[in-house]
Amino acid sequence: MAIDQTTLDLLAQQEIELPSWAFGNSGTRFKVFASPGTPRTVEEKLADAAQVHRYTGLAPSVALHIPWDLVDDFGALAAYAKDLGVRLGTINSNTFQDDDYKLGSLTHHDDRIRQKAIDHHFACIDVMSLTGSRDLKIWLPDGTNYAGQGDIRGRQERLAESLAAIYDRLGPDQRLVLEYKIFEPYFYTMDVPDWGTAYTHVAALGDRAVVCLDTGHHAPSTNIEFIVAQLLRLGKLGSFDFNSRNYADDDLIVGAADPFQLFRIIVEVVRGGGYGTGSDVAFMLDQCHNIEEKIPGQIRSVLNVQEMTARALLVDRAALAAAQEAGDVLGANDVLMDAFYTDVRPDLAAWRESRGLPGDPMAAFRSSGYLEQIAADRVGGTQAGWGA
Ligand code: PSV
Ligand code: MN
């Protein structure tokens, strides 16, 4: 099966947002490994992210995390990004690294702490207005570890009130994107543990509140493509945080653990109208490169998403519908598998070359000397990271 021009035109619309934090050092609670050339500043993270776009043409925007990426002048940072050929994207709030939030942030029983968390989101919205960002992404660490520790119902009421205050502060072109996660950092309850809870809250807020689906945030065996279909049907799928998991919130390279799952997810995205310039669904990565090189890790990631998108676009929809309507169970499955097993890599390489991009972005980046250059240049200072 070859990729036709219509599919190539659709692929040309693809944009995948990179997380600034993927370029900093990361690890586990056991060890954070440093690597030569790791950015010390937000500007250096943006420079590295711009390399990914330069070699793939796929990643024109970079998400920031506040306060990790706080700078004095966000207008200047946006201009700096533009000079590098990228733009600033989603602003992520962070209420998971302040002692005050040990027992909760937007759900906290203490009004002072809850207001502090709300104010942090107001500050994030101020940043968005300076950077021109559309999306405020909220992932809350809030939850409890022991039965009886917190009032489950009361925490939901406080969350609803806090989110309403934040939503009211948004500009007319800005969105609130609520991310859910089944567990961690707390293990008995999480206050936004699943898509149903996230949906309940964003539905109560209004049209500009939507859900973020992080592919690493579900129980094993969860059918993620079903969630995609349902949220698209409800008009509430705002964005993806793509990554791979084998066990938990592993944050490994998207498409690495289970390429077939990534394919199935994107098939549903396309089916539900969530792909292309006519859609508001944002494709983002949320990954950490603990042992692999970070920039090549991000290049590999966006290429994986592109390859699975190409395969998803190859699904013969008419043949699939015909087989489904005829009750041809195995025939319908064959239609999907034909697309999945198509090796799109040679066609994509040729197409990239026709657009002035390297056929093999991984090899082109590796031979560019950039990694050696940043290792030599970035000496001294404190490398960016989680500080774990
Ligand atoms: C939480 O696990 C999460 O997925 C949220 O998106 C955070 O912003 C991000 O990870 C931090 O890496
Ligand atoms: Mn995430």
PDB file of N, CA and C and ligand atoms in Angstrom, residues 19 21 65 68 92-94 96 137-140 179-181 183-185 212 214 217 241 243 249 251 286-288 386, ligand 1:
ATOM      1  N   PRO A  19       7.717  18.883  24.990  1.00  0.00           N
ATOM      2  CA  PRO A  19       7.777  19.379  26.368  1.00  0.00           C
ATOM      3  C   PRO A  19       9.166  19.938  26.668  1.00  0.00           C
ATOM      4  N   TRP A  21      10.597  20.164  29.357  1.00  0.00           N
ATOM      5  CA  TRP A  21      11.251  19.380  30.402  1.00  0.00           C
ATOM      6  C   TRP A  21      11.909  18.111  29.865  1.00  0.00           C
ATOM      7  N   HIS A  65       6.647  24.644  31.469  1.00  0.00           N
ATOM      8  CA  HIS A  65       6.162  24.202  32.770  1.00  0.00           C
ATOM      9  C   HIS A  65       6.550  25.290  33.769  1.00  0.00           C
ATOM     10  N   TRP A  68       9.203  25.808  36.524  1.00  0.00           N
ATOM     11  CA  TRP A  68      10.498  25.360  35.994  1.00  0.00           C
ATOM     12  C   TRP A  68      11.029  26.328  34.920  1.00  0.00           C
ATOM     13  N   ASN A  92       1.951  24.684  31.375  1.00  0.00           N
ATOM     14  CA  ASN A  92       1.606  23.677  32.396  1.00  0.00           C
ATOM     15  C   ASN A  92       1.789  24.268  33.777  1.00  0.00           C
ATOM     16  N   SER A  93       0.780  24.129  34.610  1.00  0.00           N
ATOM     17  CA  SER A  93       0.938  24.575  35.996  1.00  0.00           C
ATOM     18  C   SER A  93       1.634  23.472  36.798  1.00  0.00           C
ATOM     19  N   ASN A  94       2.123  23.847  37.952  1.00  0.00           N
ATOM     20  CA  ASN A  94       2.848  22.868  38.782  1.00  0.00           C
ATOM     21  C   ASN A  94       2.526  23.127  40.242  1.00  0.00           C
ATOM     22  N   PHE A  96       3.041  20.482  42.379  1.00  0.00           N
ATOM     23  CA  PHE A  96       3.528  19.236  42.987  1.00  0.00           C
ATOM     24  C   PHE A  96       4.904  19.337  43.629  1.00  0.00           C
ATOM     25  N   LYS A 137      -2.689  23.857  30.868  1.00  0.00           N
ATOM     26  CA  LYS A 137      -2.873  22.443  31.190  1.00  0.00           C
ATOM     27  C   LYS A 137      -2.675  22.237  32.679  1.00  0.00           C
ATOM     28  N   ILE A 138      -3.690  21.638  33.296  1.00  0.00           N
ATOM     29  CA  ILE A 138      -3.670  21.432  34.739  1.00  0.00           C
ATOM     30  C   ILE A 138      -3.618  19.941  35.026  1.00  0.00           C
ATOM     31  N   TRP A 139      -2.502  19.519  35.570  1.00  0.00           N
ATOM     32  CA  TRP A 139      -2.465  18.184  36.171  1.00  0.00           C
ATOM     33  C   TRP A 139      -2.226  18.393  37.660  1.00  0.00           C
ATOM     34  N   LEU A 140      -3.106  17.796  38.471  1.00  0.00           N
ATOM     35  CA  LEU A 140      -3.016  17.992  39.914  1.00  0.00           C
ATOM     36  C   LEU A 140      -2.435  16.755  40.580  1.00  0.00           C
ATOM     37  N   GLU A 179      -6.027  17.330  33.035  1.00  0.00           N
ATOM     38  CA  GLU A 179      -5.400  16.016  32.830  1.00  0.00           C
ATOM     39  C   GLU A 179      -5.719  15.097  34.002  1.00  0.00           C
ATOM     40  N   TYR A 180      -5.992  13.837  33.716  1.00  0.00           N
ATOM     41  CA  TYR A 180      -6.298  12.877  34.782  1.00  0.00           C
ATOM     42  C   TYR A 180      -5.168  11.861  34.909  1.00  0.00           C
ATOM     43  N   LYS A 181      -5.135  11.202  36.058  1.00  0.00           N
ATOM     44  CA  LYS A 181      -4.102  10.182  36.282  1.00  0.00           C
ATOM     45  C   LYS A 181      -4.571   9.234  37.378  1.00  0.00           C
ATOM     46  N   PHE A 183      -3.078   7.172  39.442  1.00  0.00           N
ATOM     47  CA  PHE A 183      -2.372   7.083  40.724  1.00  0.00           C
ATOM     48  C   PHE A 183      -1.091   7.925  40.655  1.00  0.00           C
ATOM     49  N   GLU A 184      -0.497   8.165  41.800  1.00  0.00           N
ATOM     50  CA  GLU A 184       0.777   8.846  41.941  1.00  0.00           C
ATOM     51  C   GLU A 184       0.640  10.355  41.805  1.00  0.00           C
ATOM     52  N   PRO A 185       1.074  11.131  42.779  1.00  0.00           N
ATOM     53  CA  PRO A 185       1.888  10.720  43.917  1.00  0.00           C
ATOM     54  C   PRO A 185       1.102  10.054  45.050  1.00  0.00           C
ATOM     55  N   CYS A 212      -7.280  16.462  28.878  1.00  0.00           N
ATOM     56  CA  CYS A 212      -6.004  15.972  28.332  1.00  0.00           C
ATOM     57  C   CYS A 212      -5.873  14.482  28.652  1.00  0.00           C
ATOM     58  N   ASP A 214      -3.309  11.655  28.864  1.00  0.00           N
ATOM     59  CA  ASP A 214      -1.901  11.225  28.901  1.00  0.00           C
ATOM     60  C   ASP A 214      -1.913   9.706  28.787  1.00  0.00           C
ATOM     61  N   HIS A 217      -1.389   7.222  31.835  1.00  0.00           N
ATOM     62  CA  HIS A 217      -2.103   7.462  33.096  1.00  0.00           C
ATOM     63  C   HIS A 217      -3.289   6.543  33.356  1.00  0.00           C
ATOM     64  N   ASP A 241      -1.104  13.882  25.918  1.00  0.00           N
ATOM     65  CA  ASP A 241       0.282  13.802  26.366  1.00  0.00           C
ATOM     66  C   ASP A 241       0.728  12.405  25.933  1.00  0.00           C
ATOM     67  N   ASN A 243       3.235   9.288  25.350  1.00  0.00           N
ATOM     68  CA  ASN A 243       4.436   8.621  25.863  1.00  0.00           C
ATOM     69  C   ASN A 243       4.128   7.130  25.858  1.00  0.00           C
ATOM     70  N   ASP A 249       3.516   5.102  35.043  1.00  0.00           N
ATOM     71  CA  ASP A 249       3.665   6.362  34.307  1.00  0.00           C
ATOM     72  C   ASP A 249       5.121   6.461  33.850  1.00  0.00           C
ATOM     73  N   ASP A 251       6.710   7.246  31.112  1.00  0.00           N
ATOM     74  CA  ASP A 251       7.179   8.391  30.306  1.00  0.00           C
ATOM     75  C   ASP A 251       8.266   8.007  29.298  1.00  0.00           C
ATOM     76  N   ASP A 286       4.752  14.037  26.411  1.00  0.00           N
ATOM     77  CA  ASP A 286       5.108  14.253  27.822  1.00  0.00           C
ATOM     78  C   ASP A 286       6.036  13.100  28.179  1.00  0.00           C
ATOM     79  N   GLN A 287       7.308  13.310  27.982  1.00  0.00           N
ATOM     80  CA  GLN A 287       8.277  12.220  28.127  1.00  0.00           C
ATOM     81  C   GLN A 287       9.504  12.692  28.901  1.00  0.00           C
ATOM     82  N   CYS A 288      10.220  11.711  29.411  1.00  0.00           N
ATOM     83  CA  CYS A 288      11.503  11.984  30.040  1.00  0.00           C
ATOM     84  C   CYS A 288      12.506  11.011  29.436  1.00  0.00           C
ATOM     85  N   TRP A 386      14.582  17.870  37.250  1.00  0.00           N
ATOM     86  CA  TRP A 386      13.529  17.811  38.255  1.00  0.00           C
ATOM     87  C   TRP A 386      14.073  18.076  39.650  1.00  0.00           C
TER      88      TRP A 386
HETATM   89  C1  PSV B   1       2.021  13.977  35.637  1.00  0.00           C
HETATM   90  O1  PSV B   1       2.461  12.667  35.774  1.00  0.00           O
HETATM   91  C2  PSV B   1       2.352  14.517  34.252  1.00  0.00           C
HETATM   92  O2  PSV B   1       1.918  13.626  33.260  1.00  0.00           O
HETATM   93  C3  PSV B   1       1.767  15.909  34.041  1.00  0.00           C
HETATM   94  O3  PSV B   1       1.479  16.124  32.669  1.00  0.00           O
HETATM   95  C4  PSV B   1       2.905  16.769  34.480  1.00  0.00           C
HETATM   96  O4  PSV B   1       2.805  18.087  34.036  1.00  0.00           O
HETATM   97  C5  PSV B   1       4.049  16.028  33.867  1.00  0.00           C
HETATM   98  O5  PSV B   1       3.732  14.662  34.102  1.00  0.00           O
HETATM   99  C6  PSV B   1       5.387  16.367  34.382  1.00  0.00           C
HETATM  100  O6  PSV B   1       6.339  15.591  33.683  1.00  0.00           O
END
